[in-house]
Coordinates of C-alpha atoms in Angstrom, one line a residue:
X605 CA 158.4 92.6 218.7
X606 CA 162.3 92.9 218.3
X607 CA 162.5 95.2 215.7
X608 CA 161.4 98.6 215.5
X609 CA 160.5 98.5 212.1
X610 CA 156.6 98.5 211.8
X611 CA 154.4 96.4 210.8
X612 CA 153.0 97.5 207.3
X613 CA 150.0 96.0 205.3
X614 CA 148.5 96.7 201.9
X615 CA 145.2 96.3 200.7
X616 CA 143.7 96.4 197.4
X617 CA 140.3 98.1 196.7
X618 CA 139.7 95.1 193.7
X619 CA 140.5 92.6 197.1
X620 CA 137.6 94.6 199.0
X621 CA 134.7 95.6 196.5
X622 CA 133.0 94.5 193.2
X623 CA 131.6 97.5 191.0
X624 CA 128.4 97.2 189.7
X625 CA 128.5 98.6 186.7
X626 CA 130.3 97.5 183.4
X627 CA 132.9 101.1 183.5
X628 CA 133.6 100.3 186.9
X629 CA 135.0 96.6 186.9
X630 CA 137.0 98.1 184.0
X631 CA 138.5 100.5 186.8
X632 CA 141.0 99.4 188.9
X633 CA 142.7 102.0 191.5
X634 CA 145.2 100.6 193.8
X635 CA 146.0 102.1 197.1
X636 CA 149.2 102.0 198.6
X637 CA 149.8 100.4 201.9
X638 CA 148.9 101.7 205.2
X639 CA 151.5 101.4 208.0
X640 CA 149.9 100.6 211.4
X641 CA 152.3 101.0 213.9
X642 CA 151.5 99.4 217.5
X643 CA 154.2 100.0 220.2
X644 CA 151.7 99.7 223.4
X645 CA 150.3 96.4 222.3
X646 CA 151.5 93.4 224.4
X647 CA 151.4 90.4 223.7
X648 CA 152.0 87.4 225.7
X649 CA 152.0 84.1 224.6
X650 CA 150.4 83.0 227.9
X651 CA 147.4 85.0 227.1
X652 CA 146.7 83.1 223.7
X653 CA 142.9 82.0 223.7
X654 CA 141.8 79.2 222.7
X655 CA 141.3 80.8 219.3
X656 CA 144.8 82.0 219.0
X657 CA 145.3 78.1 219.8
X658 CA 144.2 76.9 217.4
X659 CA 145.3 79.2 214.9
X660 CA 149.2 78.4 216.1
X661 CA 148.2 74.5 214.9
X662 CA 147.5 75.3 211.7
X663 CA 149.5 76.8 209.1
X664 CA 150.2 80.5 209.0
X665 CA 148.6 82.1 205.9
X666 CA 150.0 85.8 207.2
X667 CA 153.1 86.8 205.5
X668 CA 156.5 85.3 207.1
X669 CA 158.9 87.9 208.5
X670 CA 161.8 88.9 206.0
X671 CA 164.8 90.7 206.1
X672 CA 165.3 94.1 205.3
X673 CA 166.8 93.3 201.2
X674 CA 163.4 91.0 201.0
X675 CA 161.1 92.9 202.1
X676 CA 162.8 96.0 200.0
X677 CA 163.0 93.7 196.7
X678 CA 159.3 92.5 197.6
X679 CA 158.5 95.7 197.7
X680 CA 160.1 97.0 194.8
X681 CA 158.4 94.2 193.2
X682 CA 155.3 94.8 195.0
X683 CA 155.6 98.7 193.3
X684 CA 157.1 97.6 189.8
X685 CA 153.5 95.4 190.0
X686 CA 151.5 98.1 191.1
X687 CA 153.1 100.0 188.0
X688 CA 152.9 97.5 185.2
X689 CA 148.8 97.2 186.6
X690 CA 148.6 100.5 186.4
X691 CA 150.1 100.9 183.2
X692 CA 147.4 98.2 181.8
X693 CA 144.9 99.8 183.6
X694 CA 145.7 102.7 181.9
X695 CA 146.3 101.7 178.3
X696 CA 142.3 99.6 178.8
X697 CA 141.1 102.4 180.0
X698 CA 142.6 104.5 176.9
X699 CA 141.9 101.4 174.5
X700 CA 137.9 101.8 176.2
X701 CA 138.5 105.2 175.3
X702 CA 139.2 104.7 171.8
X703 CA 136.8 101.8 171.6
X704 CA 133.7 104.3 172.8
X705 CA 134.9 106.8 170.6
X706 CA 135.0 104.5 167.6
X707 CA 131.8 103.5 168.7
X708 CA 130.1 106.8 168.9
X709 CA 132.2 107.9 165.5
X710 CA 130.7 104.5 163.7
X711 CA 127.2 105.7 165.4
X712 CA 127.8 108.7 163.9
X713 CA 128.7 108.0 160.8
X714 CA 126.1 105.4 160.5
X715 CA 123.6 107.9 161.4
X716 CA 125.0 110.0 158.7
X717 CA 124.8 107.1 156.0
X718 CA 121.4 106.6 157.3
X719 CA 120.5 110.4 156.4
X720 CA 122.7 110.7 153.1
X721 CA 120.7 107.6 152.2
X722 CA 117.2 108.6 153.0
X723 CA 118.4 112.0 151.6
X724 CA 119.1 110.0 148.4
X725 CA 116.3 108.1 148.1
X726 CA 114.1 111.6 149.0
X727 CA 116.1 113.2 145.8
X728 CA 115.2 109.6 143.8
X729 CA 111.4 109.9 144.6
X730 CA 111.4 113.3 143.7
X731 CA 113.6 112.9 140.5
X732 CA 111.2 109.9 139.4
X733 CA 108.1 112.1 140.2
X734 CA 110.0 114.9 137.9
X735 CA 110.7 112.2 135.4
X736 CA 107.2 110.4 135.1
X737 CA 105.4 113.9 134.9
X738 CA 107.7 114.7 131.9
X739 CA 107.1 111.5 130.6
X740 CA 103.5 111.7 131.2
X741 CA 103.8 115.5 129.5
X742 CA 105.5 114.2 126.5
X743 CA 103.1 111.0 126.0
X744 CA 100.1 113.3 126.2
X745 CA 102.1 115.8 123.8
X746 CA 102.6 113.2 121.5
X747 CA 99.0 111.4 121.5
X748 CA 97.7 114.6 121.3
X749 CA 100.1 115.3 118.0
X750 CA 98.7 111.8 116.9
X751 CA 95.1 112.6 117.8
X752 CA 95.1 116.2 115.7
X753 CA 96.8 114.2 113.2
X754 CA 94.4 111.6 113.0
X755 CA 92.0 114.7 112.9
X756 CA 93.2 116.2 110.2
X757 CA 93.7 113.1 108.0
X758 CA 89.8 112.5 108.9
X759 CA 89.3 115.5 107.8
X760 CA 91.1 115.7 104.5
X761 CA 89.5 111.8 103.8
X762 CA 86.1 113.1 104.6
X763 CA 86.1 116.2 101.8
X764 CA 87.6 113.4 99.4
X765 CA 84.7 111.5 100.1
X766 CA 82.5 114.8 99.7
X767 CA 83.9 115.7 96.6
X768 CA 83.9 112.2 95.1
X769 CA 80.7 111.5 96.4
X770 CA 79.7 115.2 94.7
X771 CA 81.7 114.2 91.4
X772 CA 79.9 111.2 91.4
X773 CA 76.4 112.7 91.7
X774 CA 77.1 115.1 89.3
X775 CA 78.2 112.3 86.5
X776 CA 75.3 110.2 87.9
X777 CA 72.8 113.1 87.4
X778 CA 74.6 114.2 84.1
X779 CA 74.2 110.0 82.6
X780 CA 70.6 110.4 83.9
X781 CA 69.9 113.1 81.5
X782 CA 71.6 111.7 79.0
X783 CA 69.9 108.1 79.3
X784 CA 67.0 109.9 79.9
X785 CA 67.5 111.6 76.5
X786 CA 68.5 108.3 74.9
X787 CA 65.1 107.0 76.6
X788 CA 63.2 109.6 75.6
X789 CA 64.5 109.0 71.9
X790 CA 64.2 105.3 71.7
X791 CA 60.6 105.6 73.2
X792 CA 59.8 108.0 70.6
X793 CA 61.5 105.7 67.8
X794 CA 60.0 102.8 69.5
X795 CA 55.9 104.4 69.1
X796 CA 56.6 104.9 65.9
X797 CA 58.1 102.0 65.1
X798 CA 55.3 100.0 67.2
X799 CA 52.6 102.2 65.3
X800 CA 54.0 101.5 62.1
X801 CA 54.0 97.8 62.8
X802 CA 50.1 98.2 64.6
X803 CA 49.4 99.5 60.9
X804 CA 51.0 97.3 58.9
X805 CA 49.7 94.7 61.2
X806 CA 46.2 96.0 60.7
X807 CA 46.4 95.9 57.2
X808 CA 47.9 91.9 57.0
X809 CA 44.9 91.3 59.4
X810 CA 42.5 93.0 57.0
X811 CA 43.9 91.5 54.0
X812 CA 43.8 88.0 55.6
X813 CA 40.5 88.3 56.8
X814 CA 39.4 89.2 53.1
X815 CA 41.5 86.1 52.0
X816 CA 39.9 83.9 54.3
X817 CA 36.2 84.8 53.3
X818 CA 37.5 84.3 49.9
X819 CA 38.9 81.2 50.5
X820 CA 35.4 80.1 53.0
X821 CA 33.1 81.3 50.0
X822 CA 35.0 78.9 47.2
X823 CA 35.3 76.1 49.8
X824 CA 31.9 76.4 50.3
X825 CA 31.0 76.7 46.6
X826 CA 33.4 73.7 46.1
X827 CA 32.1 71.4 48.9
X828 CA 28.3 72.4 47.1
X829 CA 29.6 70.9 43.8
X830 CA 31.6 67.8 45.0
X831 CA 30.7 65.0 47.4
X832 CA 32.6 64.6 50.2
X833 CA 35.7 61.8 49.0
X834 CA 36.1 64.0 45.8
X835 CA 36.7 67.2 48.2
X836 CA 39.5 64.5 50.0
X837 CA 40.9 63.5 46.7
X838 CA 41.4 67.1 45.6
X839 CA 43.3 67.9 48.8
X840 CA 45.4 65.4 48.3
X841 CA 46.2 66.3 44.6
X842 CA 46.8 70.2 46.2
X843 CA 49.3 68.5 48.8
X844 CA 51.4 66.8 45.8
X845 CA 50.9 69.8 43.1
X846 CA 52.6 73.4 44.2
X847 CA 49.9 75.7 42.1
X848 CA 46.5 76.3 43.3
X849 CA 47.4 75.9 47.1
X850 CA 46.5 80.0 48.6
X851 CA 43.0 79.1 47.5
X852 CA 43.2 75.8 49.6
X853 CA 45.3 77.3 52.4
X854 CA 44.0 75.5 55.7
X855 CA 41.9 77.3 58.4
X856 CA 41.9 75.1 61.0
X857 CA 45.3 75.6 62.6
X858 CA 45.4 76.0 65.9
X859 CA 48.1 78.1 67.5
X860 CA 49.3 76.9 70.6
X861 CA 51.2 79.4 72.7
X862 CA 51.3 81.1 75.5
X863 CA 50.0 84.7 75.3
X864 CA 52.5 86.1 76.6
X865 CA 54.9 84.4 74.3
X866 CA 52.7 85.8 71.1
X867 CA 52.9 89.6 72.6
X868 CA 56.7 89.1 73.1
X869 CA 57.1 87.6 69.0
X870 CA 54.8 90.4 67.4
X871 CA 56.6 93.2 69.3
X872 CA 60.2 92.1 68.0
X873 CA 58.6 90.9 64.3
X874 CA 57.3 94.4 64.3
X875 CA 60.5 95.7 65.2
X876 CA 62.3 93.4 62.6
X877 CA 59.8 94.4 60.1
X878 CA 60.8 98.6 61.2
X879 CA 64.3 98.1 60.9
X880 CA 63.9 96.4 57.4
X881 CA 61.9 98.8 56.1
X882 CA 64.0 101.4 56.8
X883 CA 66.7 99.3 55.5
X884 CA 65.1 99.3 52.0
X885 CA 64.3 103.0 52.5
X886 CA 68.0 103.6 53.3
X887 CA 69.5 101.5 50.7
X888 CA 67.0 103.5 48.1
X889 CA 68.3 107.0 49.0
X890 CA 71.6 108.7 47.8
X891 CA 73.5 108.9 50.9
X892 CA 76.0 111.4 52.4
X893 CA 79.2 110.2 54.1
X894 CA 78.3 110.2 57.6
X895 CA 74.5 107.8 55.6
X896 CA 77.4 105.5 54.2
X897 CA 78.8 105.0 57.6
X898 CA 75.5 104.2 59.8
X899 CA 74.7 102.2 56.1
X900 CA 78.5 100.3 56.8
X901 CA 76.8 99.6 60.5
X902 CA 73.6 98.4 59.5
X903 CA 74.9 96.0 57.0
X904 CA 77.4 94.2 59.5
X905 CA 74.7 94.0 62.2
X906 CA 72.6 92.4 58.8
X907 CA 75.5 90.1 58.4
X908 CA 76.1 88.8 62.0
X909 CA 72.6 88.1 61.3
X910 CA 73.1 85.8 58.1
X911 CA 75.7 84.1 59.5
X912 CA 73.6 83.2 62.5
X913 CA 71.0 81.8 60.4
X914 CA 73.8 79.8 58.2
X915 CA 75.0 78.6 60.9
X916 CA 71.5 77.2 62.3
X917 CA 70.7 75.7 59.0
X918 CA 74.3 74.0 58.5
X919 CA 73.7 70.6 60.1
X920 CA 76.7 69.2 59.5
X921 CA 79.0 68.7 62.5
X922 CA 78.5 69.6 66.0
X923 CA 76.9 73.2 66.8
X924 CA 78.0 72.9 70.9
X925 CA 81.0 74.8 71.1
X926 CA 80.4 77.8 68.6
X927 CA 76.8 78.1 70.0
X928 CA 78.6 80.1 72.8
X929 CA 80.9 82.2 70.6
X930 CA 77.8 83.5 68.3
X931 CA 76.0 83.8 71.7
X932 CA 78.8 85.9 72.6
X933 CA 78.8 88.3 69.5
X934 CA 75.7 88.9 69.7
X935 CA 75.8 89.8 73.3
X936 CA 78.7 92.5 72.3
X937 CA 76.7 93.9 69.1
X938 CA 73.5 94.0 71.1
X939 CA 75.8 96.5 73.9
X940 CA 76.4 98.5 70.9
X941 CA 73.8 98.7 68.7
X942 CA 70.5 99.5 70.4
X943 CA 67.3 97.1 69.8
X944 CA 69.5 94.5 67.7
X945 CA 68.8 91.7 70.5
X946 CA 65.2 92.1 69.7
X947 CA 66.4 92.0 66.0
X948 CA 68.0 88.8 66.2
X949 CA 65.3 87.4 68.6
X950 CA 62.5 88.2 65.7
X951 CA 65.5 85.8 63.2
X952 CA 65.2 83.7 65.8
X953 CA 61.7 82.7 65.2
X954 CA 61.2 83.8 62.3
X955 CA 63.8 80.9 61.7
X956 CA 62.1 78.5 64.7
X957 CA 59.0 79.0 65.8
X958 CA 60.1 77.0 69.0
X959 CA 62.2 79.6 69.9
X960 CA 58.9 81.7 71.1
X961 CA 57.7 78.9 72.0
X962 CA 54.7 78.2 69.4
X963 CA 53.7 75.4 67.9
X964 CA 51.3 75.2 65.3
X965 CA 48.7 71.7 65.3
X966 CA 46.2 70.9 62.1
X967 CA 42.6 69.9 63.5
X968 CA 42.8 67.0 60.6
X969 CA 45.1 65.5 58.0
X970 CA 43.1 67.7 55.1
X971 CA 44.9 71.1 57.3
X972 CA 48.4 69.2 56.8
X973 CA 49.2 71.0 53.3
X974 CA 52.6 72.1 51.9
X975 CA 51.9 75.9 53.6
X976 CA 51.2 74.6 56.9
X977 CA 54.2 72.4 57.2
X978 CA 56.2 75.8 55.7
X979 CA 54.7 76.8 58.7
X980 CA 55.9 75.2 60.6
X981 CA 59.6 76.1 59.5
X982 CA 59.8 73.1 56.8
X983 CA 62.1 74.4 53.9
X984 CA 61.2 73.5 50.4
X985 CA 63.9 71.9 48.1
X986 CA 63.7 70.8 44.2
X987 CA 59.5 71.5 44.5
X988 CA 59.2 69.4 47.4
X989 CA 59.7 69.4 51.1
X990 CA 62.7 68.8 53.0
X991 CA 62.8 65.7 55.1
X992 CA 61.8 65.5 58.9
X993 CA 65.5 64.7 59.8
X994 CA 66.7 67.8 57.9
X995 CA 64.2 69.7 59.8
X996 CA 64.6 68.4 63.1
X997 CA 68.5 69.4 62.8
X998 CA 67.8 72.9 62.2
X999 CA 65.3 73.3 64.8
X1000 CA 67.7 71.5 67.4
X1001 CA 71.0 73.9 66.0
X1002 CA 68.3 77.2 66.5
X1003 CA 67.5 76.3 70.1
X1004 CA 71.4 75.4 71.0
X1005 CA 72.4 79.2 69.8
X1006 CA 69.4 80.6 71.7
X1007 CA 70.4 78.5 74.8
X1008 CA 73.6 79.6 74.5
X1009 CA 72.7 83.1 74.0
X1010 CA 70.4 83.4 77.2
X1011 CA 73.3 82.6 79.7
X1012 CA 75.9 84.3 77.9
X1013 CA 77.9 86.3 80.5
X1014 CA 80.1 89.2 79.3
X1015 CA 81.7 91.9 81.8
X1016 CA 80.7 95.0 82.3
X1017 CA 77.9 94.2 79.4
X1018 CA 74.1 93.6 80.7
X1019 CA 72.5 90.5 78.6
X1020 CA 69.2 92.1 77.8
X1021 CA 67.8 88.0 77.2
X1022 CA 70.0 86.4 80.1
X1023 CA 68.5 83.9 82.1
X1024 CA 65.3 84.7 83.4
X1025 CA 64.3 84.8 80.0
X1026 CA 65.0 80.7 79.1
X1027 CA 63.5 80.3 82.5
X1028 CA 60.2 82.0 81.5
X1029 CA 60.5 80.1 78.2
X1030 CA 60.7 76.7 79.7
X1031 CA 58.3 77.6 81.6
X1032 CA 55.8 78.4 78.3
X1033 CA 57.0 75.8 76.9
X1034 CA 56.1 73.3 79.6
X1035 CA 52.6 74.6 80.0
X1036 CA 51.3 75.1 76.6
X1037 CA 53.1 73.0 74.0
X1038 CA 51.9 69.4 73.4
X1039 CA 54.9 66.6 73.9
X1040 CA 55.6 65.4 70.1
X1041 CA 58.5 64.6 68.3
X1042 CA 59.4 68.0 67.5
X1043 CA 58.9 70.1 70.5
X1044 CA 60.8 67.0 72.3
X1045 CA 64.1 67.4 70.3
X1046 CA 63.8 71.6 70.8
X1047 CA 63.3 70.9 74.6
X1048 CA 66.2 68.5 74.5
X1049 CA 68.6 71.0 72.6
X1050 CA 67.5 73.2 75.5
X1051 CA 68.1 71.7 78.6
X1052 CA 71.2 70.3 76.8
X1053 CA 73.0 73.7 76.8
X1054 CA 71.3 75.7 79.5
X1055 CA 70.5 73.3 81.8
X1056 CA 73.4 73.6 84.1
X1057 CA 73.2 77.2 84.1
X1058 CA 69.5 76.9 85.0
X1059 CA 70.2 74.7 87.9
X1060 CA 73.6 77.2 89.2
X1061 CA 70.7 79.8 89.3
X1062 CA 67.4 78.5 90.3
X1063 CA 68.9 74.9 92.1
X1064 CA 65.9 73.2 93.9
X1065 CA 63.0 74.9 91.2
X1066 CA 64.7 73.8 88.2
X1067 CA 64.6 70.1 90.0
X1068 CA 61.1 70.8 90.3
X1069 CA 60.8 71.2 86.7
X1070 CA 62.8 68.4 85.7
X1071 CA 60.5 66.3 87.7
X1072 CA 57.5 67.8 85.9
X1073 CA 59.1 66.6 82.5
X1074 CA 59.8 63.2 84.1
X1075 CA 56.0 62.8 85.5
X1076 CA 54.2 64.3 82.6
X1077 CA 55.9 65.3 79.6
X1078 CA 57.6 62.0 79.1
X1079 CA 54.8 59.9 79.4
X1080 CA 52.8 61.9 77.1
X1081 CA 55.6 61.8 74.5
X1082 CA 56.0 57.9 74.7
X1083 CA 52.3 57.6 73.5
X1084 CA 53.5 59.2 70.1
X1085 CA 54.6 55.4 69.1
X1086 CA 58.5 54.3 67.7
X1087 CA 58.9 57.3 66.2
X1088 CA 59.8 59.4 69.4
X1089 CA 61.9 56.2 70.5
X1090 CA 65.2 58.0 69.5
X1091 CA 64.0 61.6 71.5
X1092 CA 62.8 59.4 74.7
X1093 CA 65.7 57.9 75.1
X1094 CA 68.0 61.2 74.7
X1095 CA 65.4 62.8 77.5
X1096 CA 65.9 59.8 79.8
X1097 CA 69.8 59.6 79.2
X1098 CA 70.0 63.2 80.0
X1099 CA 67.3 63.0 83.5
X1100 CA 69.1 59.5 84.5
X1101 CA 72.8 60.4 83.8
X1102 CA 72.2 63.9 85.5
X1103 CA 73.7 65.4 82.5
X1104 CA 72.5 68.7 83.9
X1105 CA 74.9 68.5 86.6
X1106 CA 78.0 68.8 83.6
X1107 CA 79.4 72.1 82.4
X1108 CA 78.8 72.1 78.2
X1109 CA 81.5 72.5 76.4
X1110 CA 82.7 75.8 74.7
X1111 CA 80.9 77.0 77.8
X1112 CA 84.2 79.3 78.7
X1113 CA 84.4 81.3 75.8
X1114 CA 87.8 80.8 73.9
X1115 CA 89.0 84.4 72.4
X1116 CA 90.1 83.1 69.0
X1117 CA 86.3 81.6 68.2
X1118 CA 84.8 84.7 67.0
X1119 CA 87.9 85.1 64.2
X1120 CA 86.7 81.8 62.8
X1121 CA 83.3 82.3 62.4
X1122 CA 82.8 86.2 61.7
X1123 CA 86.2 86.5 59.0

């Protein structure tokens, strides 16, 4: 060579090797040049191989010699290169730096968030446990409050109960002995009311018994003397003339009545009977102020009485509607006044004997004198008898006002003759009384005011018993001839047009009726 410069080549490590990991292709180092000086090395172009040959052909890819201010500036550049690499390489390296620690302070502070969170949510579990067993404490606090409240107040409600329960025993124990008393009383007044009337009954007996052998012995004495038309003739004659009729007085009337019905009428005549007879005694004796009073009492119960029978015989108008407001005055006397319902029941038939029920039949036309037909509640007027029609109003005005009475409904009051009473009579009636003209317009009057009651109460057996009157009693009345036409045709109006299924009127008891009838 003809310089004595040497010949200087630089190498980079990045030129040479790859690093393997991530850290250490982030690394660069660069290593300066080494200078490889070769004075003894010869060279001759004659010695070229065949290699060197053919490297001569092709182009040189060494670097070309320079002079001296090139290879300084080339150098300089070479070094300003190295620096500026170096310089990145270094600010990487610190921006790595600061990347990893980043990194590891992000780790860090995520694994701090992590733990403050799990901290948290430890603290919130064990906050909710605190708070769900003070709720739990305070709910069972408060049912147990509720519970020992509900104790208490069970409690207090049961010694009410007790101590009602005991109040009410004692009043009911206390009313016992005094109904008991009342019982005890009205028992006693009752035997000697019901001995009285067995006496006084004993001695009507007797007397009649004595009348009748009277009466047998001169009908005997007189059928002895007179043939047989001259006995009719004289009956007759006894029928038209008022005197001489006791010693005529039929025996062969036949009572037709239940026997229960009978017992039921002598017990309240004999009661009637009592109460007038002490009436009379009353009235007869000089009585205190406390006498004038039960005197006052007795006279307005006797006066209810008369206007009931006033109102029976007044046959003018229609009875319907006031039926119910007597029936209702006497159902409020009767709560007041003890045995006035069996009183008014003894008016009753006293007034109608259909009202028991009781009919009374002559064997023959001889038994149909005045006194049987006064019997048979016929009233007698200018020396005579009233006429059938007169009769047959009165009878159907008394058994209105008893239908009425029996279903009479007042509250808090008991009706000692309600309902099962008119059914038991219907029933009597039904079974023992023949079907004539008369019993026909009392059973009409009946079922004309009670009937729907009757069938509110007893529904399908009081169909049965209108069926009975349609199968039997009907027929039996239509044999009676044009006189029952009128009655017949009322009994089949009322089966036909179901009038049974209609409320009566006056039914609903109006407040201002008992003003008009009792001023």
């Amino acid at each position: 060579m003809g310089s004595n410069k040497p010949f200087v080549m630089r190498i980079t490590d990045d030129d040479a090797q790859e690093s393997g990991s991530e850290d250490e292709t982030t690394s660069y180092r660069l290593t300066t040049g080494t200078r490889f000086n070769c004075p003894d090395v010869y060279l001759s172009e004659s010695d070229e191989t065949d290699d060197e040959m053919h490297e001569k052909s092709a182009p040189s890819l060494l670097m070309e010699k320079k002079s001296v201010e090139e290879g300084v500036l080339c150098e300089l550049e070479s070094e300003h290169q190295l620096m500026v690499k170096e310089q990145l390489r270094s600010k990487l390296s610190s921006l790595e730096l600061s990347q990893k620690i980043e990194s590891e302070k992000s780790s860090f502070a995520i694994d701090r968030l992590e733990k403050q969170s799990e901290a948290r949510r430890e603290l919130d579990r064990r906050l909710d446990k605190q708070y769900q067993r003070r709720i739990a404490e305070i709910l069972d606090s408060h049912l147990s409050i509720l519970q020992r409240n509900h104790e208490q107040r069970s409690q207090i409600e049961e010694r009410r109960i007790r101590d009602d329960a005991t109040l009410e025993e004692a009043k009911r124990k206390e009313k016992a002995l005094i109904d008991e008393r009342l019982s005890q009383e009205k028992a006693k007044v009752e035997a000697e009311v019901r001995l009285k009337a067995i006496k006084q009954a004993e001695a009507q007996k007797a007397a009649l018994e004595a009348e009748r052998r009277e009466a047998k012995e001169a009908a005997e004495k007189k059928a002895a003397r007179l043939p047989e038309t001259a006995a009719e003739d004289a009956s007759k004659k006894e029928f038209r003339e008022p005197k001489g009729e006791e010693n005529t007085q039929p025996l062969s009337i036949r009572i037709i009545a239940s026997k229960a019905a009978l017992n039921a009428e002598s017990t309240r005549l004999a009661i009637y009977n009592g109460v007038a007879g002490k009436i009379n005694v009353v009235v007869q004796k000089n009585l205190d102020k406390h006498g004038r009073q039960m005197y006052k009492y007795i006279k307005q119960v006797g006066g209810t009485v008369e206007n009931v029978v006033s109102l029976c015989e007044n046959v003018s108008g229609s009875f319907d509607e006031s039926a119910f407001g007597c029936g209702w005055a006497i159902l409020l006397i009767a709560s007041q006044v003890p045995n006035v319902m069996d009183f008014v029941l003894a008016e009753f038939h006293r007034a109608c004997i259909y009202t028991v029920p009781k009919h009374l039949q002559a064997s023959d036309a001889a038994s149909q004198t005045k006194d049987y037909w006064k019997m048979l509640g016929y009233r007698e007027e200018d020396g005579g008898l009233e006429s059938t029609d007169e009769f047959l109003n009165r009878v159907e005005s008394c058994m209105k006002l008893y239908a009425a009475l029996i279903q009479t409904e007042i509250d808090g009051v008991k009706n000692p003759h309600g309902l099962k009473y008119g059914w038991a009579w219907l029933a009597m009636f039904l079974n023992a009384l023949p079907a004539n003209r008369t019993t026909a317009v009392a059973l009409e009057a009946f079922l004309k005011m009670a009937g729907f009651a009757l069938l509110r109460k007893y529904k399908s057996q009081f169909m049965k018993v209108l069926n009975v009157i349609s199968r039997r009693f009907l027929p039996a009345l239509k044999q009676r001839g044009e006189a029952v036409n009128e009655i017949v045709l009322k009994l089949e109006q009322y089966l036909d047009d179901k009038i049974y299924l209609r409320e009566p009127e006056g039914r609903h008891f109006r407040g201002s009726l008992l003003s008009k009838v009792f001023q």
